[in-house]
Amino acid sequence: MVTRTDRTKVDYAATREEALARIAAAQDLDALEKLRVEFLGKQGSVSLLLKTLGAMSPEERRSTGPQIHALREGVSDALTARKTALEGAALEARLANESVDLTLPAPEAPRGSIHPVSQVLDELAEIFADLGFAVATGPEIEDDWHNFTALNIPESHPARAMHDTFYFPDSDTEGRRMLLRTHTSPVQIRSMLEQGAPIRIIAPGRVYRSDSDATHTPMFHQVEGLVIDKGIHLGHLKWTLETFLKAFFERDDIVLRLRPSYFPFTEPSVEVDVGFAQVNGADGKSRRVLGGCGDAPGHGWMELLGSGMVNRKVIEAGGLDPDEWQGFAFGIGVDRLAMLKYGMDDLRAFFDGDVRWLAHYGFSAFDVPTLSAGVGAGA
Ligand code: 2NL
């Protein structure tokens, strides 16, 4: 302890030597911290020496001051240097002892899955590509000419009613009302106008109708097909749909029934039914399995899609001469196809965005549909 009375006897150089020796001998950071407190802490010996300066005469302070400050400086520098050295040594020791085993298996990362609708859209593109169809896309925000007028749906048609169609408040620069497309048909109209004939396309995508219950969502997916060429007839339509459905459902015994129907954009129009068997499952529940003639015992017909020969007025709206070019078209609900093929019963769950549903029904990103390996996932 340095007091006011014995300060003249203090040998600052010896004090410094002793302090530096003890700092250099500190074996770890804890010991070093104790020394810092002992010398430079509030009650530290060097701190107390500094305080004695206040009580000195000016002459004494002039001669002693530099020695005390040099002492404090030297101790402080030594503490810092030793701290750096000890920390370096600690790091070296850790690096020498620790190791990473690169041969251990990596932790399992969460893996996403492909939505059933995306899976089916991929399957459709794959199957129709093999039949020579290109995939065409277009805007989801359309005008009423491309969505309705060009498709022979007049102003007064109920499909145009407010409760079915989502309209925007404004019209475009040509005075056409803007809307969310109610089907993908406008894509085909645009293809006719832009690329002319012949045409073989499918137009898959989102469509919108103001409808919401257990079997309808305001947004759903549709795929439409369009073929325009010379001498196209209903036989081409039936063969194409039969070939497509056999590939999609991976069954050779798919049987179709064409029923007369009405759509403004086709003439004649046909509703296409597919035969199914009523099968009793192991769980006692009765299921419908597609395949076989719907008129056979234990069988029935299921309505699957709409189609027909493209109406002359629609071919004209597409900028083509209907005496030169004919064609067929069809439209199917993609969500419905997914439900049928993969056994999902609630349409609304498709668009809830619940990852638990997706974990259950989703498909592996590595299960890419190909005709050679089977278009169905996990086939
Ligand atoms: C259905 C019916 C259909 C079409 C869509 C179409 C498109 C053009 C010209 C002529 Cl550009 N037709 N599309 C034709 C018949 C039926 O869909 O019930 N879909 C779920």
CSV table of C-alpha atoms and ligand atoms in Angstrom, one decimal:
chain,number,residue,atom,x,y,z
A,1,MET,CA,0.0,0.0,0.0
A,2,VAL,CA,1.4,3.3,-1.0
A,3,THR,CA,0.5,6.2,1.3
A,4,ARG,CA,1.0,9.9,1.2
A,5,THR,CA,3.8,9.8,3.7
A,6,ASP,CA,6.0,7.1,2.1
A,7,ARG,CA,5.6,8.2,-1.5
A,8,THR,CA,9.1,9.7,-1.7
A,9,LYS,CA,10.5,6.3,-1.0
A,10,VAL,CA,8.7,4.6,-3.8
A,11,ASP,CA,11.1,3.1,-6.4
A,12,TYR,CA,9.0,3.4,-9.5
A,13,ALA,CA,11.4,1.5,-11.7
A,14,ALA,CA,11.5,-1.5,-9.4
A,15,THR,CA,7.7,-1.4,-9.0
A,16,ARG,CA,7.5,-1.5,-12.8
A,17,GLU,CA,10.0,-4.4,-13.2
A,18,GLU,CA,8.1,-6.4,-10.7
A,19,ALA,CA,4.7,-5.7,-12.2
A,20,LEU,CA,5.9,-6.6,-15.7
A,21,ALA,CA,7.5,-9.8,-14.5
A,22,ARG,CA,4.2,-10.9,-12.9
A,23,ILE,CA,2.2,-10.0,-16.0
A,24,ALA,CA,4.6,-12.0,-18.2
A,25,ALA,CA,4.2,-14.9,-15.9
A,26,ALA,CA,0.4,-15.0,-15.9
A,27,GLN,CA,-0.6,-18.4,-17.2
A,28,ASP,CA,-4.2,-17.7,-18.3
A,29,LEU,CA,-6.7,-14.9,-18.9
A,30,ASP,CA,-8.3,-15.2,-15.4
A,31,ALA,CA,-4.9,-14.7,-13.7
A,32,LEU,CA,-4.2,-11.8,-16.0
A,33,GLU,CA,-7.6,-10.1,-15.2
A,34,LYS,CA,-6.8,-10.4,-11.5
A,35,LEU,CA,-3.5,-8.6,-12.1
A,36,ARG,CA,-5.2,-5.9,-14.1
A,37,VAL,CA,-7.6,-5.3,-11.1
A,38,GLU,CA,-4.6,-5.3,-8.7
A,39,PHE,CA,-2.7,-2.7,-10.6
A,40,LEU,CA,-5.2,-0.6,-12.6
A,41,GLY,CA,-8.5,-1.3,-10.8
A,42,LYS,CA,-10.2,1.5,-8.8
A,43,GLN,CA,-8.2,0.6,-5.7
A,44,GLY,CA,-5.3,-0.8,-7.7
A,45,SER,CA,-1.7,0.1,-6.6
A,46,VAL,CA,-0.9,2.0,-9.7
A,47,SER,CA,-4.2,3.9,-9.6
A,48,LEU,CA,-3.5,4.9,-6.0
A,49,LEU,CA,0.0,6.2,-7.0
A,50,LEU,CA,-1.7,8.3,-9.7
A,51,LYS,CA,-3.9,9.8,-7.1
A,52,THR,CA,-0.9,10.9,-4.9
A,53,LEU,CA,0.0,13.4,-7.7
A,54,GLY,CA,-2.9,15.6,-6.6
A,55,ALA,CA,-1.3,16.1,-3.2
A,56,MET,CA,2.2,17.0,-4.4
A,57,SER,CA,3.8,20.4,-4.7
A,58,PRO,CA,4.3,21.6,-8.3
A,59,GLU,CA,8.0,20.8,-8.3
A,60,GLU,CA,7.5,17.4,-6.9
A,61,ARG,CA,4.8,16.7,-9.4
A,62,ARG,CA,7.1,17.8,-12.3
A,63,SER,CA,9.8,15.3,-11.3
A,64,THR,CA,7.6,12.4,-10.1
A,65,GLY,CA,4.6,12.8,-12.6
A,66,PRO,CA,6.4,11.4,-15.6
A,67,GLN,CA,7.7,8.3,-13.7
A,68,ILE,CA,4.2,7.5,-12.4
A,69,HIS,CA,2.6,8.0,-15.9
A,70,ALA,CA,5.4,5.8,-17.4
A,71,LEU,CA,4.7,3.1,-14.8
A,72,ARG,CA,0.9,3.2,-15.6
A,73,GLU,CA,1.6,3.1,-19.4
A,74,GLY,CA,4.1,0.3,-19.1
A,75,VAL,CA,1.8,-1.8,-17.0
A,76,SER,CA,-1.2,-1.1,-19.3
A,77,ASP,CA,0.8,-2.0,-22.4
A,78,ALA,CA,2.2,-5.2,-20.8
A,79,LEU,CA,-1.4,-6.3,-19.9
A,80,THR,CA,-2.6,-5.8,-23.5
A,81,ALA,CA,0.4,-7.6,-25.0
A,82,ARG,CA,0.0,-10.6,-22.6
A,83,LYS,CA,-3.7,-10.7,-23.2
A,84,THR,CA,-3.2,-10.9,-27.0
A,85,ALA,CA,-0.6,-13.6,-26.5
A,86,LEU,CA,-2.8,-15.7,-24.2
A,87,GLU,CA,-5.8,-15.4,-26.5
A,88,GLY,CA,-3.6,-16.5,-29.5
A,89,ALA,CA,-2.4,-19.5,-27.5
A,90,ALA,CA,-5.9,-20.4,-26.5
A,91,LEU,CA,-7.0,-20.3,-30.2
A,92,GLU,CA,-4.0,-22.4,-31.3
A,93,ALA,CA,-4.9,-24.9,-28.6
A,94,ARG,CA,-8.6,-25.1,-29.8
A,95,LEU,CA,-7.6,-25.5,-33.4
A,96,ALA,CA,-5.1,-28.3,-32.5
A,97,ASN,CA,-7.8,-30.2,-30.5
A,98,GLU,CA,-11.0,-29.6,-32.6
A,99,SER,CA,-11.6,-31.3,-35.9
A,100,VAL,CA,-14.6,-31.7,-38.3
A,101,ASP,CA,-15.4,-35.2,-39.5
A,102,LEU,CA,-16.4,-34.7,-43.1
A,103,THR,CA,-17.4,-38.3,-43.4
A,104,LEU,CA,-20.4,-37.9,-41.1
A,105,PRO,CA,-23.8,-37.9,-42.9
A,106,ALA,CA,-25.2,-34.3,-43.5
A,107,PRO,CA,-28.3,-33.4,-41.4
A,108,GLU,CA,-31.5,-33.9,-43.3
A,109,ALA,CA,-32.7,-30.7,-44.9
A,110,PRO,CA,-36.5,-30.0,-45.3
A,111,ARG,CA,-37.5,-30.9,-48.8
A,112,GLY,CA,-40.3,-29.3,-50.7
A,113,SER,CA,-42.7,-31.1,-53.0
A,114,ILE,CA,-44.4,-30.5,-56.3
A,115,HIS,CA,-48.1,-29.5,-56.1
A,116,PRO,CA,-50.5,-32.0,-57.7
A,117,VAL,CA,-51.7,-29.3,-60.2
A,118,SER,CA,-48.2,-28.6,-61.3
A,119,GLN,CA,-47.5,-32.3,-61.6
A,120,VAL,CA,-50.6,-32.8,-63.8
A,121,LEU,CA,-49.7,-29.7,-65.9
A,122,ASP,CA,-46.3,-31.3,-66.6
A,123,GLU,CA,-47.9,-34.6,-67.5
A,124,LEU,CA,-50.3,-32.9,-69.9
A,125,ALA,CA,-47.5,-31.0,-71.6
A,126,GLU,CA,-45.5,-34.2,-71.9
A,127,ILE,CA,-48.3,-36.3,-73.4
A,128,PHE,CA,-49.4,-33.6,-75.9
A,129,ALA,CA,-45.9,-32.8,-76.9
A,130,ASP,CA,-45.7,-36.4,-78.1
A,131,LEU,CA,-48.8,-35.8,-80.2
A,132,GLY,CA,-47.2,-32.7,-81.8
A,133,PHE,CA,-48.9,-30.0,-79.6
A,134,ALA,CA,-47.0,-26.9,-78.5
A,135,VAL,CA,-47.8,-25.2,-75.2
A,136,ALA,CA,-49.3,-21.7,-75.6
A,137,THR,CA,-49.8,-19.2,-72.8
A,138,GLY,CA,-51.4,-15.7,-72.6
A,139,PRO,CA,-52.5,-13.0,-70.2
A,140,GLU,CA,-54.8,-13.8,-67.2
A,141,ILE,CA,-56.1,-10.2,-67.5
A,142,GLU,CA,-58.0,-10.1,-70.7
A,143,ASP,CA,-60.5,-7.9,-72.6
A,144,ASP,CA,-64.0,-8.9,-73.4
A,145,TRP,CA,-63.4,-9.2,-77.1
A,146,HIS,CA,-60.7,-12.0,-76.7
A,147,ASN,CA,-62.6,-13.7,-73.8
A,148,PHE,CA,-66.1,-13.5,-75.2
A,149,THR,CA,-66.9,-11.8,-78.5
A,150,ALA,CA,-64.3,-13.7,-80.6
A,151,LEU,CA,-65.7,-16.9,-79.2
A,152,ASN,CA,-69.2,-16.2,-80.4
A,153,ILE,CA,-70.5,-15.4,-76.9
A,154,PRO,CA,-72.7,-12.3,-77.5
A,155,GLU,CA,-73.2,-9.4,-75.2
A,156,SER,CA,-76.4,-10.9,-73.8
A,157,HIS,CA,-74.9,-14.3,-73.0
A,158,PRO,CA,-75.4,-15.4,-69.4
A,159,ALA,CA,-71.6,-16.3,-69.1
A,160,ARG,CA,-70.9,-12.6,-69.3
A,161,ALA,CA,-73.1,-11.8,-66.2
A,162,MET,CA,-71.4,-10.0,-63.4
A,163,HIS,CA,-71.9,-12.9,-61.0
A,164,ASP,CA,-69.8,-15.1,-63.1
A,165,THR,CA,-67.0,-12.9,-64.4
A,166,PHE,CA,-64.6,-10.7,-62.4
A,167,TYR,CA,-64.6,-7.3,-64.3
A,168,PHE,CA,-62.2,-4.5,-63.8
A,169,PRO,CA,-63.7,-1.0,-63.3
A,170,ASP,CA,-61.8,0.4,-66.4
A,171,SER,CA,-61.8,-0.4,-70.1
A,172,ASP,CA,-58.6,-0.6,-72.3
A,173,THR,CA,-57.6,2.1,-74.8
A,174,GLU,CA,-59.9,0.6,-77.5
A,175,GLY,CA,-62.9,0.7,-75.1
A,176,ARG,CA,-62.9,-3.0,-74.4
A,177,ARG,CA,-63.9,-4.1,-70.9
A,178,MET,CA,-61.1,-5.7,-68.9
A,179,LEU,CA,-61.7,-8.9,-66.9
A,180,LEU,CA,-60.0,-12.0,-65.5
A,181,ARG,CA,-60.2,-14.6,-68.2
A,182,THR,CA,-63.0,-17.1,-67.5
A,183,HIS,CA,-61.3,-19.8,-69.7
A,184,THR,CA,-58.0,-20.2,-71.6
A,185,SER,CA,-59.8,-19.8,-75.0
A,186,PRO,CA,-58.5,-16.2,-75.6
A,187,VAL,CA,-55.0,-17.8,-75.7
A,188,GLN,CA,-56.1,-19.8,-78.8
A,189,ILE,CA,-57.7,-16.7,-80.4
A,190,ARG,CA,-54.4,-14.9,-80.0
A,191,SER,CA,-52.5,-17.8,-81.4
A,192,MET,CA,-54.7,-17.9,-84.5
A,193,LEU,CA,-54.3,-14.1,-85.0
A,194,GLU,CA,-50.5,-14.1,-84.4
A,195,GLN,CA,-49.3,-17.4,-86.0
A,196,GLY,CA,-52.0,-18.3,-88.5
A,197,ALA,CA,-52.7,-21.9,-89.5
A,198,PRO,CA,-52.0,-24.8,-89.2
A,199,ILE,CA,-52.1,-24.9,-85.4
A,200,ARG,CA,-51.7,-27.6,-82.8
A,201,ILE,CA,-51.6,-26.2,-79.3
A,202,ILE,CA,-52.7,-26.8,-75.7
A,203,ALA,CA,-53.3,-23.7,-73.5
A,204,PRO,CA,-53.0,-24.6,-69.8
A,205,GLY,CA,-53.4,-22.1,-67.0
A,206,ARG,CA,-55.4,-20.3,-64.4
A,207,VAL,CA,-58.9,-19.1,-65.0
A,208,TYR,CA,-61.3,-17.2,-62.8
A,209,ARG,CA,-65.1,-17.3,-62.1
A,210,SER,CA,-67.0,-15.8,-59.3
A,211,ASP,CA,-68.1,-19.1,-57.8
A,212,SER,CA,-67.2,-20.7,-54.5
A,213,ASP,CA,-68.5,-23.8,-52.8
A,214,ALA,CA,-67.3,-27.4,-52.1
A,215,THR,CA,-66.7,-28.1,-55.8
A,216,HIS,CA,-65.9,-24.6,-57.1
A,217,THR,CA,-63.0,-22.2,-56.3
A,218,PRO,CA,-62.9,-18.7,-57.8
A,219,MET,CA,-59.6,-19.6,-59.4
A,220,PHE,CA,-59.1,-22.9,-61.0
A,221,HIS,CA,-57.0,-24.5,-63.8
A,222,GLN,CA,-58.1,-25.4,-67.2
A,223,VAL,CA,-56.4,-26.9,-70.3
A,224,GLU,CA,-57.8,-26.3,-73.7
A,225,GLY,CA,-56.6,-27.9,-76.9
A,226,LEU,CA,-56.9,-26.5,-80.4
A,227,VAL,CA,-56.1,-28.1,-83.8
A,228,ILE,CA,-56.6,-26.1,-87.0
A,229,ASP,CA,-55.7,-27.7,-90.3
A,230,LYS,CA,-57.3,-28.8,-93.6
A,231,GLY,CA,-59.9,-31.6,-93.5
A,232,ILE,CA,-60.0,-31.9,-89.7
A,233,HIS,CA,-63.1,-33.8,-88.5
A,234,LEU,CA,-64.6,-35.4,-85.4
A,235,GLY,CA,-62.7,-38.6,-85.9
A,236,HIS,CA,-59.4,-36.7,-85.3
A,237,LEU,CA,-61.0,-35.2,-82.1
A,238,LYS,CA,-62.1,-38.6,-80.8
A,239,TRP,CA,-58.7,-40.3,-81.5
A,240,THR,CA,-56.7,-37.5,-80.0
A,241,LEU,CA,-58.8,-37.5,-76.8
A,242,GLU,CA,-58.7,-41.3,-76.5
A,243,THR,CA,-54.9,-41.4,-77.0
A,244,PHE,CA,-54.4,-38.6,-74.5
A,245,LEU,CA,-56.7,-40.1,-71.8
A,246,LYS,CA,-55.1,-43.6,-72.2
A,247,ALA,CA,-51.7,-42.0,-71.6
A,248,PHE,CA,-52.8,-39.8,-68.8
A,249,PHE,CA,-54.7,-42.5,-66.8
A,250,GLU,CA,-52.1,-45.2,-67.9
A,251,ARG,CA,-54.8,-47.6,-69.0
A,252,ASP,CA,-55.4,-49.2,-72.4
A,253,ASP,CA,-59.1,-49.9,-71.7
A,254,ILE,CA,-60.3,-46.3,-71.6
A,255,VAL,CA,-63.6,-46.1,-73.6
A,256,LEU,CA,-65.2,-42.8,-74.6
A,257,ARG,CA,-68.8,-41.8,-75.3
A,258,LEU,CA,-69.5,-38.7,-77.3
A,259,ARG,CA,-72.9,-37.0,-76.6
A,260,PRO,CA,-74.3,-34.1,-78.5
A,261,SER,CA,-74.1,-30.8,-76.6
A,262,TYR,CA,-73.9,-27.1,-77.0
A,263,PHE,CA,-71.1,-24.5,-76.7
A,264,PRO,CA,-71.2,-21.2,-78.5
A,265,PHE,CA,-67.6,-21.7,-79.8
A,266,THR,CA,-68.1,-25.2,-81.3
A,267,GLU,CA,-70.5,-26.6,-83.9
A,268,PRO,CA,-71.2,-29.4,-83.5
A,269,SER,CA,-70.4,-29.7,-79.8
A,270,VAL,CA,-69.9,-32.9,-77.9
A,271,GLU,CA,-69.7,-33.7,-74.3
A,272,VAL,CA,-67.2,-36.5,-73.7
A,273,ASP,CA,-68.0,-39.2,-71.1
A,274,VAL,CA,-65.5,-41.9,-70.0
A,275,GLY,CA,-66.5,-45.4,-68.8
A,276,PHE,CA,-65.7,-46.5,-65.3
A,277,ALA,CA,-66.2,-49.6,-63.1
A,278,GLN,CA,-67.8,-49.5,-59.7
A,279,VAL,CA,-65.3,-51.4,-57.5
A,280,ASN,CA,-65.6,-52.4,-53.9
A,281,GLY,CA,-62.4,-51.6,-52.0
A,282,ALA,CA,-60.9,-53.6,-49.1
A,283,ASP,CA,-62.2,-50.9,-46.7
A,284,GLY,CA,-65.8,-51.7,-47.8
A,285,LYS,CA,-66.1,-48.4,-49.6
A,286,SER,CA,-67.2,-48.3,-53.3
A,287,ARG,CA,-64.8,-46.6,-55.7
A,288,ARG,CA,-64.9,-45.6,-59.4
A,289,VAL,CA,-62.1,-46.9,-61.4
A,290,LEU,CA,-61.8,-45.5,-64.9
A,291,GLY,CA,-61.8,-48.0,-67.8
A,292,GLY,CA,-64.2,-50.3,-69.6
A,293,CYS,CA,-67.4,-49.5,-71.4
A,294,GLY,CA,-69.8,-47.6,-69.3
A,295,ASP,CA,-72.7,-49.7,-70.5
A,296,ALA,CA,-71.2,-53.0,-69.2
A,297,PRO,CA,-72.6,-54.5,-66.0
A,298,GLY,CA,-71.3,-52.8,-62.9
A,299,HIS,CA,-70.1,-49.9,-65.0
A,300,GLY,CA,-71.2,-46.3,-65.7
A,301,TRP,CA,-70.3,-43.1,-67.6
A,302,MET,CA,-68.6,-40.1,-66.1
A,303,GLU,CA,-68.8,-36.7,-67.8
A,304,LEU,CA,-65.2,-35.6,-68.2
A,305,LEU,CA,-64.8,-32.8,-70.7
A,306,GLY,CA,-66.4,-30.6,-73.4
A,307,SER,CA,-65.3,-30.3,-77.0
A,308,GLY,CA,-66.4,-29.9,-80.6
A,309,MET,CA,-65.5,-28.7,-84.1
A,310,VAL,CA,-64.5,-25.0,-84.0
A,311,ASN,CA,-67.4,-22.7,-85.0
A,312,ARG,CA,-66.9,-21.0,-88.4
A,313,LYS,CA,-67.5,-17.6,-86.7
A,314,VAL,CA,-64.6,-18.3,-84.3
A,315,ILE,CA,-62.2,-19.3,-87.1
A,316,GLU,CA,-63.2,-16.0,-88.8
A,317,ALA,CA,-62.5,-14.1,-85.6
A,318,GLY,CA,-59.1,-15.7,-85.6
A,319,GLY,CA,-58.4,-14.2,-89.0
A,320,LEU,CA,-58.7,-17.4,-91.0
A,321,ASP,CA,-61.0,-18.5,-93.8
A,322,PRO,CA,-63.4,-21.3,-92.5
A,323,ASP,CA,-63.8,-22.7,-96.0
A,324,GLU,CA,-60.1,-23.4,-96.1
A,325,TRP,CA,-59.4,-24.2,-92.4
A,326,GLN,CA,-61.3,-26.4,-90.0
A,327,GLY,CA,-60.5,-27.6,-86.5
A,328,PHE,CA,-61.5,-29.1,-83.3
A,329,ALA,CA,-61.1,-27.9,-79.7
A,330,PHE,CA,-61.6,-29.2,-76.2
A,331,GLY,CA,-61.6,-28.0,-72.6
A,332,ILE,CA,-60.9,-29.9,-69.4
A,333,GLY,CA,-60.6,-28.9,-65.7
A,334,VAL,CA,-57.0,-29.6,-64.6
A,335,ASP,CA,-57.9,-29.7,-60.9
A,336,ARG,CA,-60.6,-32.3,-61.6
A,337,LEU,CA,-58.1,-34.4,-63.6
A,338,ALA,CA,-55.7,-34.3,-60.6
A,339,MET,CA,-58.4,-35.3,-58.2
A,340,LEU,CA,-59.5,-38.2,-60.4
A,341,LYS,CA,-56.0,-39.6,-61.0
A,342,TYR,CA,-54.5,-39.1,-57.5
A,343,GLY,CA,-57.6,-39.7,-55.4
A,344,MET,CA,-58.0,-36.3,-53.7
A,345,ASP,CA,-61.6,-35.5,-52.7
A,346,ASP,CA,-61.6,-31.9,-51.5
A,347,LEU,CA,-61.0,-29.2,-54.2
A,348,ARG,CA,-60.7,-26.4,-51.7
A,349,ALA,CA,-57.6,-28.0,-50.0
A,350,PHE,CA,-55.8,-27.5,-53.3
A,351,PHE,CA,-55.5,-23.8,-52.7
A,352,ASP,CA,-55.4,-23.6,-48.9
A,353,GLY,CA,-51.5,-23.6,-49.0
A,354,ASP,CA,-51.4,-26.1,-46.1
A,355,VAL,CA,-47.9,-27.7,-46.2
A,356,ARG,CA,-49.3,-30.8,-44.4
A,357,TRP,CA,-51.6,-31.4,-47.3
A,358,LEU,CA,-48.8,-30.9,-49.7
A,359,ALA,CA,-46.5,-33.2,-47.7
A,360,HIS,CA,-49.2,-35.9,-48.1
A,361,TYR,CA,-50.2,-35.4,-51.7
A,362,GLY,CA,-47.2,-33.6,-53.2
A,363,PHE,CA,-44.8,-35.2,-55.6
A,364,SER,CA,-41.0,-35.5,-55.6
A,365,ALA,CA,-39.2,-33.0,-57.7
A,366,PHE,CA,-37.1,-35.9,-59.0
A,367,ASP,CA,-40.2,-37.7,-60.3
A,368,VAL,CA,-40.3,-35.9,-63.7
A,369,PRO,CA,-43.0,-37.3,-66.0
A,370,THR,CA,-41.7,-38.9,-69.2
A,371,LEU,CA,-43.5,-41.2,-71.6
A,372,SER,CA,-40.8,-43.9,-71.4
A,373,ALA,CA,-40.8,-44.1,-67.6
A,374,GLY,CA,-44.5,-43.4,-67.3
A,375,VAL,CA,-46.2,-40.0,-67.0
A,376,GLY,CA,-47.6,-40.7,-63.5
A,377,ALA,CA,-45.5,-39.9,-60.5
A,378,GLY,CA,-43.8,-42.9,-58.9
A,379,ALA,CA,-45.0,-45.1,-61.8
B,1,2NL,C1,-65.7,-27.4,-71.0
B,1,2NL,C2,-65.8,-27.0,-72.4
B,1,2NL,C3,-64.6,-26.3,-74.2
B,1,2NL,C4,-63.5,-25.3,-76.1
B,1,2NL,C5,-63.6,-25.5,-74.7
B,1,2NL,C6,-62.5,-23.7,-77.7
B,1,2NL,C7,-61.6,-22.8,-77.9
B,1,2NL,C8,-61.5,-22.1,-79.1
B,1,2NL,C9,-62.4,-22.4,-80.1
B,1,2NL,C10,-63.4,-23.4,-79.8
B,1,2NL,CL1,-60.3,-20.9,-79.4
B,1,2NL,N1,-63.4,-24.0,-78.7
B,1,2NL,N2,-62.6,-24.4,-76.5
B,1,2NL,C11,-64.3,-26.0,-76.9
B,1,2NL,C12,-65.3,-26.8,-76.4
B,1,2NL,C13,-65.4,-27.0,-75.1
B,1,2NL,O1,-64.6,-26.5,-72.9
B,1,2NL,O2,-66.7,-27.9,-70.4
B,1,2NL,N3,-64.6,-27.2,-70.3
B,1,2NL,C14,-64.4,-27.6,-69.0
